[in-house]
GROMACS .gro file of C-alpha atoms in nm:
model
  180
    1MET     CA    1   4.751   1.135   1.039
    2LEU     CA    2   4.924   0.872   1.211
    3ILE     CA    3   5.148   0.625   1.021
    4SER     CA    4   5.346   0.305   1.164
    5LYS     CA    5   5.648   0.421   0.918
    6TYR     CA    6   5.920   0.226   0.757
    7GLY     CA    7   6.238   0.375   0.912
    8ASN     CA    8   6.424   0.661   0.707
    9GLY     CA    9   6.497   0.763   0.363
   10THR     CA   10   6.751   0.914   0.295
   11VAL     CA   11   6.811   1.227   0.012
   12SER     CA   12   7.051   0.990  -0.190
   13GLN     CA   13   6.773   0.752  -0.206
   14VAL     CA   14   6.520   0.992  -0.327
   15GLU     CA   15   6.697   1.204  -0.573
   16GLU     CA   16   6.784   0.792  -0.688
   17LEU     CA   17   6.418   0.685  -0.729
   18GLU     CA   18   6.419   1.064  -0.891
   19MET     CA   19   6.670   0.995  -1.161
   20LYS     CA   20   6.539   0.608  -1.229
   21LEU     CA   21   6.171   0.751  -1.339
   22GLY     CA   22   6.351   1.065  -1.468
   23ILE     CA   23   6.107   1.318  -1.263
   24LYS     CA   24   6.177   1.526  -0.949
   25PHE     CA   25   5.906   1.508  -0.701
   26ASP     CA   26   5.703   1.806  -0.474
   27GLU     CA   27   5.947   1.891  -0.146
   28LYS     CA   28   5.717   1.775   0.038
   29TYR     CA   29   5.617   1.492  -0.047
   30LYS     CA   30   6.039   1.451  -0.073
   31ALA     CA   31   6.076   1.538   0.269
   32PHE     CA   32   5.752   1.220   0.434
   33LEU     CA   33   5.970   1.009   0.207
   34ILE     CA   34   6.271   1.097   0.387
   35LYS     CA   35   6.112   1.133   0.712
   36TYR     CA   36   5.938   0.813   0.698
   37ASN     CA   37   5.986   0.651   0.457
   38GLY     CA   38   5.609   0.543   0.359
   39GLY     CA   39   5.507   0.272   0.624
   40ASP     CA   40   5.184   0.181   0.754
   41THR     CA   41   4.825   0.350   0.834
   42PRO     CA   42   4.593   0.144   1.007
   43ASN     CA   43   4.260   0.282   1.093
   44THR     CA   44   4.355   0.563   0.913
   45ASN     CA   45   4.063   0.771   0.643
   46TRP     CA   46   4.098   0.984   0.358
   47ASN     CA   47   3.787   1.268   0.451
   48GLY     CA   48   3.785   1.440   0.105
   49LYS     CA   49   3.613   1.448  -0.211
   50CYS     CA   50   3.612   1.003  -0.255
   51LYS     CA   51   3.675   0.939   0.032
   52SER     CA   52   3.846   0.618   0.134
   53ASP     CA   53   4.063   0.427   0.431
   54VAL     CA   54   4.414   0.449   0.379
   55ARG     CA   55   4.584   0.130   0.453
   56PHE     CA   56   4.946   0.203   0.376
   57PHE     CA   57   5.203   0.504   0.176
   58TYR     CA   58   5.502   0.331  -0.051
   59GLY     CA   59   5.848   0.349   0.012
   60ILE     CA   60   6.178   0.310  -0.082
   61GLY     CA   61   6.345   0.006  -0.048
   62VAL     CA   62   6.094  -0.111   0.201
   63LYS     CA   63   5.768  -0.421   0.173
   64GLU     CA   64   5.556  -0.113   0.007
   65ASP     CA   65   5.821  -0.041  -0.248
   66ILE     CA   66   5.781   0.230  -0.510
   67LEU     CA   67   5.967   0.040  -0.764
   68GLU     CA   68   5.794  -0.298  -0.704
   69SER     CA   69   5.466  -0.115  -0.785
   70LEU     CA   70   5.504  -0.008  -1.103
   71LYS     CA   71   5.547  -0.389  -1.217
   72TYR     CA   72   5.186  -0.348  -1.250
   73GLU     CA   73   5.044  -0.225  -1.587
   74ILE     CA   74   4.808  -0.031  -1.435
   75VAL     CA   75   5.058   0.179  -1.246
   76GLN     CA   76   5.267   0.150  -1.535
   77ASN     CA   77   4.945   0.290  -1.713
   78LEU     CA   78   4.939   0.583  -1.442
   79LEU     CA   79   5.337   0.684  -1.478
   80GLU     CA   80   5.297   0.761  -1.838
   81LYS     CA   81   4.949   1.012  -1.770
   82SER     CA   82   5.278   1.174  -1.529
   83PHE     CA   83   5.045   0.972  -1.204
   84LEU     CA   84   5.264   0.817  -0.905
   85PRO     CA   85   5.078   0.616  -0.669
   86ILE     CA   86   5.161   0.739  -0.312
   87ALA     CA   87   4.920   0.544  -0.116
   88LYS     CA   88   4.706   0.237  -0.149
   89ASN     CA   89   4.345   0.178  -0.009
   90CYS     CA   90   4.225  -0.123   0.124
   91SER     CA   91   4.009  -0.177  -0.212
   92GLY     CA   92   4.348  -0.144  -0.436
   93ASP     CA   93   4.260   0.227  -0.526
   94PHE     CA   94   4.548   0.451  -0.599
   95PHE     CA   95   4.633   0.748  -0.395
   96CYS     CA   96   4.861   0.944  -0.700
   97ILE     CA   97   5.111   1.285  -0.685
   98ASN     CA   98   5.110   1.411  -1.076
   99LEU     CA   99   5.401   1.481  -1.128
  100GLU     CA  100   5.387   1.772  -1.336
  101ASP     CA  101   5.183   1.997  -1.090
  102ALA     CA  102   5.225   1.809  -0.762
  103LYS     CA  103   4.848   1.782  -0.733
  104ILE     CA  104   4.699   1.449  -0.561
  105TYR     CA  105   4.473   1.222  -0.788
  106PHE     CA  106   4.246   0.928  -0.643
  107SER     CA  107   4.224   0.670  -0.935
  108TYR     CA  108   3.977   0.357  -0.935
  109HIS     CA  109   4.186   0.049  -0.958
  110ASP     CA  110   3.900  -0.065  -1.196
  111LYS     CA  111   3.775   0.213  -1.327
  112ASN     CA  112   3.966   0.449  -1.607
  113ARG     CA  113   3.831   0.720  -1.415
  114ILE     CA  114   4.094   0.975  -1.212
  115THR     CA  115   3.962   1.222  -1.027
  116LEU     CA  116   4.179   1.525  -0.840
  117ILE     CA  117   4.133   1.535  -0.501
  118ALA     CA  118   4.354   1.753  -0.328
  119GLU     CA  119   4.563   2.034  -0.480
  120SER     CA  120   4.870   1.995  -0.283
  121PHE     CA  121   5.050   1.688  -0.084
  122GLU     CA  122   5.018   1.874   0.232
  123GLU     CA  123   4.647   1.980   0.200
  124PHE     CA  124   4.573   1.588   0.120
  125ILE     CA  125   4.787   1.472   0.467
  126SER     CA  126   4.566   1.741   0.633
  127LYS     CA  127   4.249   1.570   0.542
  128ILE     CA  128   4.330   1.284   0.631
  129LYS     CA  129   4.240   1.162   0.965
  130SER     CA  130   4.367   0.806   1.210
  131LYS     CA  131   4.271   0.650   1.568
  132LYS     CA  132   4.516   0.534   1.756
  133ILE     CA  133   4.539   0.157   1.792
  134GLY     CA  134   4.413   0.039   2.069
  135HIS     CA  135   4.293  -0.302   2.236
  136ILE     CA  136   4.318  -0.543   1.987
  137ASP     CA  137   4.108  -0.792   2.068
  138THR     CA  138   4.290  -1.153   2.131
  139ILE     CA  139   4.167  -1.456   1.929
  140GLU     CA  140   3.908  -1.595   2.258
  141GLU     CA  141   3.771  -1.276   2.232
  142ARG     CA  142   3.721  -1.248   1.762
  143LYS     CA  143   3.587  -1.648   1.809
  144ALA     CA  144   3.393  -1.583   2.085
  145CYS     CA  145   3.179  -1.258   1.857
  146LEU     CA  146   3.206  -1.460   1.575
  147PHE     CA  147   2.993  -1.744   1.757
  148GLU     CA  148   2.784  -1.423   1.888
  149HIS     CA  149   2.683  -1.257   1.589
  150GLY     CA  150   2.577  -1.661   1.461
  151HIS     CA  151   2.907  -1.698   1.200
  152GLY     CA  152   3.047  -2.013   1.384
  153GLU     CA  153   3.111  -2.216   1.047
  154PHE     CA  154   3.358  -1.961   0.970
  155PHE     CA  155   3.559  -2.076   1.206
  156CYS     CA  156   3.889  -2.271   1.115
  157GLN     CA  157   4.274  -2.294   1.175
  158GLU     CA  158   4.337  -2.069   0.876
  159LEU     CA  159   4.113  -1.783   1.040
  160VAL     CA  160   4.345  -1.855   1.351
  161ASN     CA  161   4.648  -1.794   1.176
  162ASP     CA  162   4.495  -1.486   1.031
  163TRP     CA  163   4.404  -1.341   1.311
  164GLN     CA  164   4.707  -1.462   1.486
  165ALA     CA  165   4.877  -1.228   1.196
  166GLU     CA  166   4.719  -0.958   1.260
  167ILE     CA  167   4.789  -0.945   1.619
  168ASP     CA  168   5.143  -0.989   1.597
  169ARG     CA  169   5.149  -0.711   1.294
  170PHE     CA  170   4.914  -0.423   1.513
  171SER     CA  171   5.130  -0.485   1.884
  172LYS     CA  172   5.466  -0.441   1.723
  173TYR     CA  173   5.316  -0.133   1.555
  174HIS     CA  174   5.382   0.259   1.685
  175GLN     CA  175   5.232   0.515   1.531
  176ASP     CA  176   5.378   0.855   1.497
  177GLU     CA  177   5.226   1.154   1.354
  178VAL     CA  178   5.273   1.261   1.049
  179VAL     CA  179   5.450   1.605   1.067
  180LEU     CA  180   5.538   1.773   0.695
   0.00000   0.00000   0.00000
C-alpha cells in the first residue's frame, strides 16, 4: 500500500490519545501511527471482503484527525461498541479496528452493519493495493475529455477551481510504501 503520510507521529501523541480514549492500541497499529500518522491514499483499494476504495487513514493532530472524527454521532456509536474508525472510503464508510481484539471491520455509514474483514491490522494492510500517481491531467486535458464525452454543458469556473485544487493536491504528494 502507498500512502502520502501526514507526517511522523510520536509515542507521546499515541499514549496521550490512548489515555484520552481510555484504550490501548494494538502494537502494529500504534507503530503505523508513529511512523506515518495516517495519510491520504489516492488510487488505493481494499481487495478483501467488502471491496472498497480507501481514501485516507486517520492520524493524530492532522487534517483527518482521529479525535475530530469523534464529533460525529456515527463515530461515537461505533466507539461505544469498541470500534474505532482508522480509515475512510470516498462514500463515507469506515474501516475500524476493534479495540478488544484488534481485528479490522468495515462499517457502512448508512446501514447499521459492521462486517469483519481482517484478523489483524497487518493482514488488513497486506490486502490493500495502490497505484502510484502518474501523470496528472491538466485543466486543458480535462476540459477536452469533458467535451469529447458530450458533457460540455457541465464546464464552468467552479469545475475549473475543483480541478485546480485536485491538481495542486496531487502534485504535492509523496507516496511511501507502508512497511509495518
